Short mmCIF file of N, CA and C in Angstrom, two decimals:
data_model
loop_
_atom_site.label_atom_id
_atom_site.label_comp_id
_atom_site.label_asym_id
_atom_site.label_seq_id
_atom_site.Cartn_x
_atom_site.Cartn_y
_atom_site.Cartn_z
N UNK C 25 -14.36 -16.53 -28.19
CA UNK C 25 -14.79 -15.34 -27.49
C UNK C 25 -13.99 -14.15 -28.00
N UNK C 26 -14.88 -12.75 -27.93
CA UNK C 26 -13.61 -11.83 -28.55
C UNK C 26 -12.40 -11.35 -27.12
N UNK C 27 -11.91 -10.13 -27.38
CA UNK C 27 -11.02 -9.96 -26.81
C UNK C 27 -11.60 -9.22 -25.36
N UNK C 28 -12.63 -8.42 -25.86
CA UNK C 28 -12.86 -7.65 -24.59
C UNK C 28 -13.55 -8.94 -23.83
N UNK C 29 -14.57 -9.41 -24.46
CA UNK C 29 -15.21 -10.21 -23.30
C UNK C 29 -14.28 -11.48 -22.32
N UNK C 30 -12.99 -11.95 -23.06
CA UNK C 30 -11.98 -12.66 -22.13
C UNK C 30 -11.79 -11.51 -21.34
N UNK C 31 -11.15 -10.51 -21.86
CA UNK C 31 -10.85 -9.60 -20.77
C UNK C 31 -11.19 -9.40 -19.36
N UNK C 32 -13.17 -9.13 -19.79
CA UNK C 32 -14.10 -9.42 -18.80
C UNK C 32 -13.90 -9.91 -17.77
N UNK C 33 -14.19 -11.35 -18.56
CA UNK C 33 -13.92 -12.52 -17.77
C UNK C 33 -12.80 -12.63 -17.08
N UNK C 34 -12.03 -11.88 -17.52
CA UNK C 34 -10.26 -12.16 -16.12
C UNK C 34 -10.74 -11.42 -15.06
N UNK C 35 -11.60 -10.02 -15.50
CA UNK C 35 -11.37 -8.79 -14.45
C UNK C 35 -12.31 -9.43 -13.70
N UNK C 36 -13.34 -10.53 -13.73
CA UNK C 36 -14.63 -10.68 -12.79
C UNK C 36 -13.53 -11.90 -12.31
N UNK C 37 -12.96 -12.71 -12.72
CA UNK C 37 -12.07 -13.65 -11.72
C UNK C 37 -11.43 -13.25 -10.99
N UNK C 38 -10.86 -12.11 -11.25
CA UNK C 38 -9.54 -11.27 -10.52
C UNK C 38 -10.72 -10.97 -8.98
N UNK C 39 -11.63 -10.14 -9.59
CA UNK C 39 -12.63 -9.67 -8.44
C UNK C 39 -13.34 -11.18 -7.32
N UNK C 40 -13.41 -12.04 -7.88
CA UNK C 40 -13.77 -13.54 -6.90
C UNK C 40 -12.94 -14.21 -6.59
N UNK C 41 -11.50 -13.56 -7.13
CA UNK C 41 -10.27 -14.41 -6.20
C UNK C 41 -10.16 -13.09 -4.94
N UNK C 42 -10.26 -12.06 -5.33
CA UNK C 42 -10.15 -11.02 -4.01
C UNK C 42 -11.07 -11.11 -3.17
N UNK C 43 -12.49 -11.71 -3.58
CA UNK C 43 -13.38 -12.05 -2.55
C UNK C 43 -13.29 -12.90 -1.86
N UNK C 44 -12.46 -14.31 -2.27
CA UNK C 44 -12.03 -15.50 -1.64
C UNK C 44 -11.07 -15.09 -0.42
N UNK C 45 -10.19 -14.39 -1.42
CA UNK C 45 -9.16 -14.06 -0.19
C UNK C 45 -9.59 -13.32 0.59
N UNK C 46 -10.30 -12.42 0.51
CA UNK C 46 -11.15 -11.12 1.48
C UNK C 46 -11.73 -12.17 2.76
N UNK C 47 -12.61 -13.32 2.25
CA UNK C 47 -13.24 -13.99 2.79
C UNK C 47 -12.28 -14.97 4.19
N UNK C 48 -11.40 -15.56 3.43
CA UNK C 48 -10.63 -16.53 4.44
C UNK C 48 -9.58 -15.14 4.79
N UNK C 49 -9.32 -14.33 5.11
CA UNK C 49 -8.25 -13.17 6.06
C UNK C 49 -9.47 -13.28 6.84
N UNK C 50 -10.67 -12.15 6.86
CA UNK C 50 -11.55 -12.48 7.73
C UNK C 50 -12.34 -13.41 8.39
N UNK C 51 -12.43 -14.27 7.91
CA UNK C 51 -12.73 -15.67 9.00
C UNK C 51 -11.27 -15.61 10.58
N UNK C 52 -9.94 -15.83 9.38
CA UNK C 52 -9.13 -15.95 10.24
C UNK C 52 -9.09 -15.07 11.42
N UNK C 53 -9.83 -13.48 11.41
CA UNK C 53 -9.65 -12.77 12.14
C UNK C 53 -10.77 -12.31 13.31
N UNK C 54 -11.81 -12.79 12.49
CA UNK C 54 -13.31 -12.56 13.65
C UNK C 54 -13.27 -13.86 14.13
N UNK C 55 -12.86 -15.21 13.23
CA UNK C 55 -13.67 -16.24 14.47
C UNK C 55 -12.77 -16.07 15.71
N UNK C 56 -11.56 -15.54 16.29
CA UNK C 56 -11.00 -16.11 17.62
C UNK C 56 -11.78 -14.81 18.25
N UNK C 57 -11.64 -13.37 17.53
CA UNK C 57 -12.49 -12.54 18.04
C UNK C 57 -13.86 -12.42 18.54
N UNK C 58 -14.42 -13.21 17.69
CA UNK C 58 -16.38 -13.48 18.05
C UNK C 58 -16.24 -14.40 19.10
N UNK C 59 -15.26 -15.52 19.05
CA UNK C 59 -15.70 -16.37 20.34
C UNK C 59 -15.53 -15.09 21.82
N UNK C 60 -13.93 -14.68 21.66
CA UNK C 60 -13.79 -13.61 22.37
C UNK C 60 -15.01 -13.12 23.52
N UNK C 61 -15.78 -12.25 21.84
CA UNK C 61 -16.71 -11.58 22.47
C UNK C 61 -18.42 -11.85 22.11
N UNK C 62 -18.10 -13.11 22.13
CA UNK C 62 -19.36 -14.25 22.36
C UNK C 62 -20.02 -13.58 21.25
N UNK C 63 -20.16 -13.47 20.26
CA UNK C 63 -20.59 -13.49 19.07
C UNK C 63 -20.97 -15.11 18.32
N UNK C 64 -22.53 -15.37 18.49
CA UNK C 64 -22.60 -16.15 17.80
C UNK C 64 -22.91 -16.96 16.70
N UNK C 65 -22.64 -15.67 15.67
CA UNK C 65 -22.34 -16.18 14.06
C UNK C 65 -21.27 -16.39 13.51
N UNK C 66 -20.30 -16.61 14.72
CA UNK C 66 -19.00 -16.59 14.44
C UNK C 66 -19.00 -18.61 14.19
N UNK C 67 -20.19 -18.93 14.60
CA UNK C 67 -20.16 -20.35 15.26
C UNK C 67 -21.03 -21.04 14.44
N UNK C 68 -21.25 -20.44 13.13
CA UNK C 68 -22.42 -20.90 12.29
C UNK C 68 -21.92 -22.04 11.44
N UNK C 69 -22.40 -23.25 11.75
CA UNK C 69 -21.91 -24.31 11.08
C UNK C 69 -21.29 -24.10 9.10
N UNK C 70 -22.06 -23.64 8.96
CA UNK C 70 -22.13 -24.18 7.03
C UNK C 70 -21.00 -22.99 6.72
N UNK C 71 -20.84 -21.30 7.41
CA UNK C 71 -20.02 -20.41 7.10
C UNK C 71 -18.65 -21.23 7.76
N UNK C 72 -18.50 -21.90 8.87
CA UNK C 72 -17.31 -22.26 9.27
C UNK C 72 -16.47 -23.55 8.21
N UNK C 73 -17.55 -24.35 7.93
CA UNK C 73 -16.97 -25.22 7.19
C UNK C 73 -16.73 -24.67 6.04
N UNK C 74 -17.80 -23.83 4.91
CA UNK C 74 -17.28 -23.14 3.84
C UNK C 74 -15.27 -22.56 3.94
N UNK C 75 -15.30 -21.87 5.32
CA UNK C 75 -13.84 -21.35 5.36
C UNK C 75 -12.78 -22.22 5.48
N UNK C 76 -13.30 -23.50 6.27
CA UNK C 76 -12.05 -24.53 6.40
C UNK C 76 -11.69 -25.25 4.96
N UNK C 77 -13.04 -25.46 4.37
CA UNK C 77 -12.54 -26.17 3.02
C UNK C 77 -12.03 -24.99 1.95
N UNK C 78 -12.26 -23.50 1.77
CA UNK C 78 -11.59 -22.90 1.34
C UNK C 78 -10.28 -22.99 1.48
N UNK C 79 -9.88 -22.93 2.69
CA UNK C 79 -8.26 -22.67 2.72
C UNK C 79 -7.65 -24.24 2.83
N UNK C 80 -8.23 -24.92 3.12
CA UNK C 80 -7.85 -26.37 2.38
C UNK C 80 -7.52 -26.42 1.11
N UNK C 81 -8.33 -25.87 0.25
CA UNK C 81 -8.18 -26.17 -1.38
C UNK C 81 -7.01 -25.14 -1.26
N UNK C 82 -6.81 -23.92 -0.73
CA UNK C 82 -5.75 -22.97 -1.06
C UNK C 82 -4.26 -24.07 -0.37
N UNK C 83 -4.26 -24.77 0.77
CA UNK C 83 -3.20 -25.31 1.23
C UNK C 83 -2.82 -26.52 0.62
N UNK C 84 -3.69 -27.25 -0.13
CA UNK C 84 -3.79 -28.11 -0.84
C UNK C 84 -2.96 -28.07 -2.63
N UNK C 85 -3.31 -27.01 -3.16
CA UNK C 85 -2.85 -26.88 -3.97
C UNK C 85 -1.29 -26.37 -4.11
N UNK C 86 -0.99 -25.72 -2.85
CA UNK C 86 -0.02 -24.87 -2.83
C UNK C 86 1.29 -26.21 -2.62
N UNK C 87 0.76 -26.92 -2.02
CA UNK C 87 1.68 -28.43 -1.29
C UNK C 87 1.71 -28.85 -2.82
N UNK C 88 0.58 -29.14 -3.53
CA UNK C 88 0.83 -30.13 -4.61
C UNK C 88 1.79 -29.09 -5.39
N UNK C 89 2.39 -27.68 -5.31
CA UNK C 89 2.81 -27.12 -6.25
C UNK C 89 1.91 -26.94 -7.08
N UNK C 90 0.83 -26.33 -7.50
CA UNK C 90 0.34 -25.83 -8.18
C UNK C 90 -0.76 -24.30 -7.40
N UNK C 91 -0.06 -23.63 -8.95
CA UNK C 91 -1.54 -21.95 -8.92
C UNK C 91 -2.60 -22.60 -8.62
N UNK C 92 -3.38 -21.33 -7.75
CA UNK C 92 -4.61 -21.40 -7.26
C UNK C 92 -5.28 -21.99 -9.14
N UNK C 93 -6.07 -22.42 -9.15
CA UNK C 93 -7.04 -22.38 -10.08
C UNK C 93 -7.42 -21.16 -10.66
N UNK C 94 -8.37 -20.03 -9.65
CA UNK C 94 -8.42 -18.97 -10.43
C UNK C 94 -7.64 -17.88 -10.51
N UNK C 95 -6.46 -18.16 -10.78
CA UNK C 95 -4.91 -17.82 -11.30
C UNK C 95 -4.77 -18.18 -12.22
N UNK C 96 -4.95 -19.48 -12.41
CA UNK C 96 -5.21 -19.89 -13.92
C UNK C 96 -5.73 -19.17 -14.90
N UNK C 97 -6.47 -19.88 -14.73
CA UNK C 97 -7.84 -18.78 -15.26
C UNK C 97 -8.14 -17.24 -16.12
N UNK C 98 -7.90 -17.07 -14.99
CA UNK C 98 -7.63 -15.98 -14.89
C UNK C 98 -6.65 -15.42 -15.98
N UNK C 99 -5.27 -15.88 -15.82
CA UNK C 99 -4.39 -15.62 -16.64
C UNK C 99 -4.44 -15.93 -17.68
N UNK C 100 -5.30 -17.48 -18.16
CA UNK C 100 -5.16 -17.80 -19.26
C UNK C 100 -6.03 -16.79 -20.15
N UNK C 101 -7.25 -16.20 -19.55
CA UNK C 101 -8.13 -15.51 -19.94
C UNK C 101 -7.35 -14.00 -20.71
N UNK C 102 -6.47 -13.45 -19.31
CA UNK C 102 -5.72 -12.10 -19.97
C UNK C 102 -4.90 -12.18 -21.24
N UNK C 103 -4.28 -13.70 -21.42
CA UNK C 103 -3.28 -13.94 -22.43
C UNK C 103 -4.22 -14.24 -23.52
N UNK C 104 -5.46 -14.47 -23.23
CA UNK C 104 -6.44 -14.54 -25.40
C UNK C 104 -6.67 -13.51 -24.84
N UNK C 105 -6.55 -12.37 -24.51
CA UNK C 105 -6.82 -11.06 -24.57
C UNK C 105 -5.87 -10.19 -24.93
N UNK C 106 -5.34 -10.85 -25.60
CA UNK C 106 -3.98 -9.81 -25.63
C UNK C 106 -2.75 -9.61 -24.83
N UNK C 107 -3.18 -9.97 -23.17
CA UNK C 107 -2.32 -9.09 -22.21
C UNK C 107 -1.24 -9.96 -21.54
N UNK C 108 -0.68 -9.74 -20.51
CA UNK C 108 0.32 -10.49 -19.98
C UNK C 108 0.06 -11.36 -18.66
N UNK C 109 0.19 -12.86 -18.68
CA UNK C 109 -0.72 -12.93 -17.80
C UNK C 109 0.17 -13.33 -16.54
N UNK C 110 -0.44 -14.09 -15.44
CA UNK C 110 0.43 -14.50 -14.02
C UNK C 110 1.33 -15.38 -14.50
N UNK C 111 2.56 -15.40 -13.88
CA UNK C 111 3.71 -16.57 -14.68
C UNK C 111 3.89 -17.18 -13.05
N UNK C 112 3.43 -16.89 -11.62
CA UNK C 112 3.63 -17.44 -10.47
C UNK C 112 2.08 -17.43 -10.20
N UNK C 113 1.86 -17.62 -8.69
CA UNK C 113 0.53 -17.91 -8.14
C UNK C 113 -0.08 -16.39 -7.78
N UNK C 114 -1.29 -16.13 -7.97
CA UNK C 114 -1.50 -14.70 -7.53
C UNK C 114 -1.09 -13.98 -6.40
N UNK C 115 -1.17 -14.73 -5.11
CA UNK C 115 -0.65 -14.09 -3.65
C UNK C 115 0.72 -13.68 -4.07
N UNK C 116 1.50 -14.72 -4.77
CA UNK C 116 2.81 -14.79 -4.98
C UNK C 116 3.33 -13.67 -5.72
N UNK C 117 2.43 -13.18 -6.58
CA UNK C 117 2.74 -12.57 -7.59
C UNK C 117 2.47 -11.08 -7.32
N UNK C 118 1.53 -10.57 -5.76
CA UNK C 118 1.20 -9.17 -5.23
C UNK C 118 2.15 -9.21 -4.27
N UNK C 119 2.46 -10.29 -3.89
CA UNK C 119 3.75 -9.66 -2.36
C UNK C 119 5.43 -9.43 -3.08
N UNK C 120 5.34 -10.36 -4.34
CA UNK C 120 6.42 -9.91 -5.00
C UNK C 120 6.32 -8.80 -5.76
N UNK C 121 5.79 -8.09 -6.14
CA UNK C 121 5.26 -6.31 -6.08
C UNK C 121 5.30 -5.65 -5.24
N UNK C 122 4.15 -5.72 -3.97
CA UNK C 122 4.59 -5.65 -3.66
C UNK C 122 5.80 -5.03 -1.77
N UNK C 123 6.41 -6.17 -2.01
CA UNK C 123 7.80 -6.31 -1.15
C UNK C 123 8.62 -6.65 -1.78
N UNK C 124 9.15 -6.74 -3.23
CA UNK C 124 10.26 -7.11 -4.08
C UNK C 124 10.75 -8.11 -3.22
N UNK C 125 10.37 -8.80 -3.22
CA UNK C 125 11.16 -10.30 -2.35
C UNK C 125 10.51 -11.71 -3.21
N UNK C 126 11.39 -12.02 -3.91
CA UNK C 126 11.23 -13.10 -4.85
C UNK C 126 11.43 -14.51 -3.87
N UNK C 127 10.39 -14.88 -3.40
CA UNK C 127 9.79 -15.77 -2.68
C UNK C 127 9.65 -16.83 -3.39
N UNK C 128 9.79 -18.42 -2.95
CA UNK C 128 9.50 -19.43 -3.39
C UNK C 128 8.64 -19.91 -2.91
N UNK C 129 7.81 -20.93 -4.43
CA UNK C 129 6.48 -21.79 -3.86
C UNK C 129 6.72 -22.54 -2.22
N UNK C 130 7.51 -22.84 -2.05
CA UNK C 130 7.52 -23.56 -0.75
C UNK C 130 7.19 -22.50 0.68
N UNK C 131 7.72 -21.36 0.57
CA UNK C 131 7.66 -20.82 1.25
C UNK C 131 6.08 -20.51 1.44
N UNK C 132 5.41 -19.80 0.22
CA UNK C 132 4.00 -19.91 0.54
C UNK C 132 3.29 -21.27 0.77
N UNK C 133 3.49 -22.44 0.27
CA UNK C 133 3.06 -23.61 0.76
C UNK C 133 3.10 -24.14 2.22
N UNK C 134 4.07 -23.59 3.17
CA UNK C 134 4.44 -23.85 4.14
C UNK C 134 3.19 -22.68 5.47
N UNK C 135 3.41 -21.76 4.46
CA UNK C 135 2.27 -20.57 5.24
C UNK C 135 0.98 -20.92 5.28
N UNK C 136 0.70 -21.21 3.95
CA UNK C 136 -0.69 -21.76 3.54
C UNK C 136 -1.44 -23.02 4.77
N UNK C 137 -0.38 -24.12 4.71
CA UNK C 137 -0.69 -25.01 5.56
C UNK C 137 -0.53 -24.84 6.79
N UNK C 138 0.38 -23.94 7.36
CA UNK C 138 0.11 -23.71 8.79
C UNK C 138 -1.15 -22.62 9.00
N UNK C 139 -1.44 -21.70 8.26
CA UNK C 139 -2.98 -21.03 8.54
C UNK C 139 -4.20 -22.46 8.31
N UNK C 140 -4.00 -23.57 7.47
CA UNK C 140 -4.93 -24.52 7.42
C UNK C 140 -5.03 -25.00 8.75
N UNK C 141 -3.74 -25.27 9.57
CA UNK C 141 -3.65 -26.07 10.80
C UNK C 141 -4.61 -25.24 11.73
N UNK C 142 -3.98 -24.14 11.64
CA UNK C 142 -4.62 -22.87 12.86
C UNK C 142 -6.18 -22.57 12.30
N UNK C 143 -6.73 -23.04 11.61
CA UNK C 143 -8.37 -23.11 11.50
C UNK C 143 -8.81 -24.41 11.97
N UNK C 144 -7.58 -25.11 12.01
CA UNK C 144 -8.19 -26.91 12.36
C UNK C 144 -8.18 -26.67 13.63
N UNK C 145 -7.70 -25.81 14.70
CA UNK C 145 -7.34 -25.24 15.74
C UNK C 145 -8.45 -24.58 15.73
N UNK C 146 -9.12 -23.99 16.07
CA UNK C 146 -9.87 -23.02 15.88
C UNK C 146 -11.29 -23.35 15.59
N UNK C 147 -11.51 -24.68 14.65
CA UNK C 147 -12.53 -25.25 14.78
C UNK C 147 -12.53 -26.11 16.02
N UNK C 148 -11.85 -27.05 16.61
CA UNK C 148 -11.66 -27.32 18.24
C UNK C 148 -11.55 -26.65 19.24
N UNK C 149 -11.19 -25.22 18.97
CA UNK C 149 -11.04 -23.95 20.20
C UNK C 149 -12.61 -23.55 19.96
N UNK C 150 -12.96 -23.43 18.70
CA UNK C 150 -14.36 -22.56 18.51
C UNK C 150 -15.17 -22.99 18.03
N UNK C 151 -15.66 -24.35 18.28
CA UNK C 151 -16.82 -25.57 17.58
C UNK C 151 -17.54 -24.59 17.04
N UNK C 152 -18.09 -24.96 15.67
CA UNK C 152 -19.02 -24.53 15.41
C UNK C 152 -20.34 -25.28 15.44
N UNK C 153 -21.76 -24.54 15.47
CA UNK C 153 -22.56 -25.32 16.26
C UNK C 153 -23.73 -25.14 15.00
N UNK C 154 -24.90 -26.68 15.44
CA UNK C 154 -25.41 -27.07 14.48
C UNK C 154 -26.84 -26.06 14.92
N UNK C 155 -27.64 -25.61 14.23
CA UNK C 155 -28.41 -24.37 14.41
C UNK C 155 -29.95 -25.94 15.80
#
């Protein structure tokens, strides 16, 4: 591939890892809210499970010690492009920007899996229901 089109390809990963993450912050924050205020697409089977197994694979990987995937990716893509790519996990790598606080994998592994718990929570506080 040449250089611009890896390039591309990082900047459209970069953009579907921000949608991922865009995606599971907001789950975390409308579903206790929609039950709240009886909102019920908050309760839509296939969107609820999509979010639990998202942040599974994010809590999952983070335990095994390893970058998200499209961190990978991603990076490997910027580096045949010329550029410099992630040398930590992406979350890891914007809060250490920035908050200059050189954070260890464990520490985000430990976060990761307790937001996994609190959706496993949350699917028992806020069943989601079969249409």
């Amino acid at each position: 591939m040449s250089l611009a089109t890896d390039l591309l390809l990082a900047q459209t990963i970069l953009v579907i890892h921000l949608a991922v993450i865009t995606f599971n912050i907001f789950g975390l924050v409308v579903i206790p809210i929609g039950a709240w205020r009886g909102w019920p697409w908050v309760r839509i089977f296939w969107w609820r499970a999509l979010h639990l197994g998202a942040l599974f694979v994010v809590a999952i990987q983070a335990v095994l010690g390893r970058a998200c995937f499209l961190t990978i990716w991603q990076s490997q893509l910027q580096q045949a492009a010329g550029e410099q790519g992630y040398r930590q996990p992406f979350i890891q790598t914007w809060i250490d920007h920035l908050l200059f606080w050189n954070l260890p994998i464990l520490f985000f592994s430990t976060i990761y899996v307790l937001i996994w718990i609190y959706v496993l929570f949350l699917w028992w506080r806020v069943p989601p229901r079969w249409r």
